[in-house]
Amino acid sequence: MNWGKIKTMFIYVFIVLNIILLSFFIYTVEKNSADIVQEKEIIEKSMANDNITVEENYTKKDNLGYVNVTISDLKDIKQDVAGLNYDLTKSDKTAILKVTSEASLTNVNKNNYKVDLDTFLLERFKPSANYIFSSYDSNKKEIIYDQQVDGLRIFSNNNARIVFRVEDNGDVKSFEQTLVTNIRKDKNETLVTQSQAVNRLYHEDLIPKNSKVKANLGYYTYISQTENQVLIPTWNIVISNNDSGEIKNYYVDAINLDILNKKQ
């Protein structure tokens, strides 16, 4: 028996088998990619027929990871700004710094009240973290600024925000601050796109006809404990229905594509 020829034959068979398996793998990947593209096109065409418009978000973040944070006790916050009075309290084990100003910081009836508050935070109060304007609720008479991590806001987190109180005449003379610190980042993972997040909501029948859709990337609370939280990269998708005027907020996990607040 010629073992040399048999050995050579096995090598050739092994090479051919690898080529076949590689070809099958490439075919499967290309087919799956084609199916995904086709499904995306079908959904987008269906959304267009339903008169659903999506505002494009041009974020350049493609990779992010989970973020671990600690809820601050705010004891290290300097309380030395002239004209401000401070009161450090606790609510449900969360430290809250209540601040009142002797003079009005701004008035919401002014067109540039947000600029006034931005300037106050940047030049006078100087918090140890960045906060960005989120919303003004005229019914609750409060203006909310969300804390940011690396330029991305922490969505809907009572432990990471500044809430300005609006008086009956529109003056803003008091606010409350909460803060998360000790930011630890896990390894980065590839994020789903805005389009994938929006399509997921549409697939779940959560976007009604005649709606406008806007999305922003940030962080949402994934796990919350007494002193620590885990934040997950998240698409905040705001749906405004043109027929009813109703506005809904959804949070879609930007790593696993899970809807984090499906029940509303």
Short mmCIF file of N, CA and C in Angstrom, two decimals, residues 83-85 98-107 117 120 143 163-167 169-176:
data_model
loop_
_atom_site.label_atom_id
_atom_site.label_comp_id
_atom_site.label_asym_id
_atom_site.label_seq_id
_atom_site.Cartn_x
_atom_site.Cartn_y
_atom_site.Cartn_z
N GLY A 83 -24.75 84.29 46.98
CA GLY A 83 -26.13 84.50 46.57
C GLY A 83 -26.95 83.23 46.49
N LEU A 84 -26.33 82.08 46.82
CA LEU A 84 -27.04 80.80 46.80
C LEU A 84 -27.09 80.22 48.20
N ASN A 85 -28.22 79.63 48.54
CA ASN A 85 -28.39 78.94 49.82
C ASN A 85 -28.56 77.45 49.56
N LYS A 98 -30.56 70.80 47.53
CA LYS A 98 -31.55 71.81 47.21
C LYS A 98 -30.90 73.19 47.31
N VAL A 99 -31.06 73.97 46.26
CA VAL A 99 -30.40 75.27 46.18
C VAL A 99 -31.44 76.34 45.87
N THR A 100 -31.39 77.43 46.62
CA THR A 100 -32.25 78.58 46.33
C THR A 100 -31.37 79.80 46.07
N SER A 101 -31.84 80.63 45.16
CA SER A 101 -31.09 81.83 44.78
C SER A 101 -31.80 83.07 45.31
N GLU A 102 -31.01 84.01 45.79
CA GLU A 102 -31.59 85.25 46.29
C GLU A 102 -32.19 86.07 45.15
N ALA A 103 -31.61 85.94 43.97
CA ALA A 103 -32.12 86.64 42.79
C ALA A 103 -32.59 85.62 41.75
N SER A 104 -33.49 86.03 40.89
CA SER A 104 -33.99 85.13 39.86
C SER A 104 -32.87 84.77 38.88
N LEU A 105 -32.77 83.49 38.55
CA LEU A 105 -31.76 83.05 37.60
C LEU A 105 -32.18 83.36 36.17
N THR A 106 -33.47 83.31 35.92
CA THR A 106 -34.04 83.63 34.61
C THR A 106 -35.55 83.63 34.74
N ASN A 107 -36.22 83.85 33.63
CA ASN A 107 -37.68 83.77 33.59
C ASN A 107 -38.06 83.01 32.33
N LEU A 117 -29.79 79.68 31.89
CA LEU A 117 -29.53 78.55 32.78
C LEU A 117 -28.22 77.85 32.42
N PHE A 120 -25.53 80.00 33.81
CA PHE A 120 -25.47 79.88 35.27
C PHE A 120 -24.74 78.61 35.69
N ILE A 143 -38.06 72.57 34.99
CA ILE A 143 -37.14 72.46 33.86
C ILE A 143 -36.10 71.41 34.22
N VAL A 163 -33.14 69.72 38.49
CA VAL A 163 -34.52 70.13 38.24
C VAL A 163 -34.70 71.56 38.76
N PHE A 164 -34.92 72.48 37.83
CA PHE A 164 -35.19 73.88 38.19
C PHE A 164 -36.69 74.05 38.42
N ARG A 165 -37.05 74.76 39.48
CA ARG A 165 -38.45 75.01 39.81
C ARG A 165 -38.88 76.37 39.26
N VAL A 166 -40.05 76.40 38.62
CA VAL A 166 -40.57 77.62 38.01
C VAL A 166 -41.69 78.18 38.87
N GLU A 167 -41.58 79.44 39.25
CA GLU A 167 -42.60 80.08 40.07
C GLU A 167 -43.77 80.54 39.20
N ASN A 169 -44.91 83.36 38.43
CA ASN A 169 -44.64 84.48 37.52
C ASN A 169 -43.58 84.15 36.47
N GLY A 170 -43.11 82.89 36.46
CA GLY A 170 -42.13 82.46 35.47
C GLY A 170 -40.69 82.51 35.94
N ASP A 171 -40.45 83.12 37.11
CA ASP A 171 -39.09 83.21 37.63
C ASP A 171 -38.56 81.83 38.04
N VAL A 172 -37.26 81.67 37.88
CA VAL A 172 -36.58 80.45 38.33
C VAL A 172 -35.60 80.86 39.42
N LYS A 173 -35.87 80.43 40.66
CA LYS A 173 -35.04 80.84 41.78
C LYS A 173 -34.56 79.67 42.64
N SER A 174 -34.91 78.45 42.23
CA SER A 174 -34.48 77.29 43.02
C SER A 174 -34.33 76.08 42.12
N PHE A 175 -33.52 75.14 42.60
CA PHE A 175 -33.34 73.89 41.85
C PHE A 175 -32.83 72.81 42.78
N GLU A 176 -32.88 71.57 42.28
CA GLU A 176 -32.42 70.41 43.04
C GLU A 176 -31.46 69.61 42.16
#
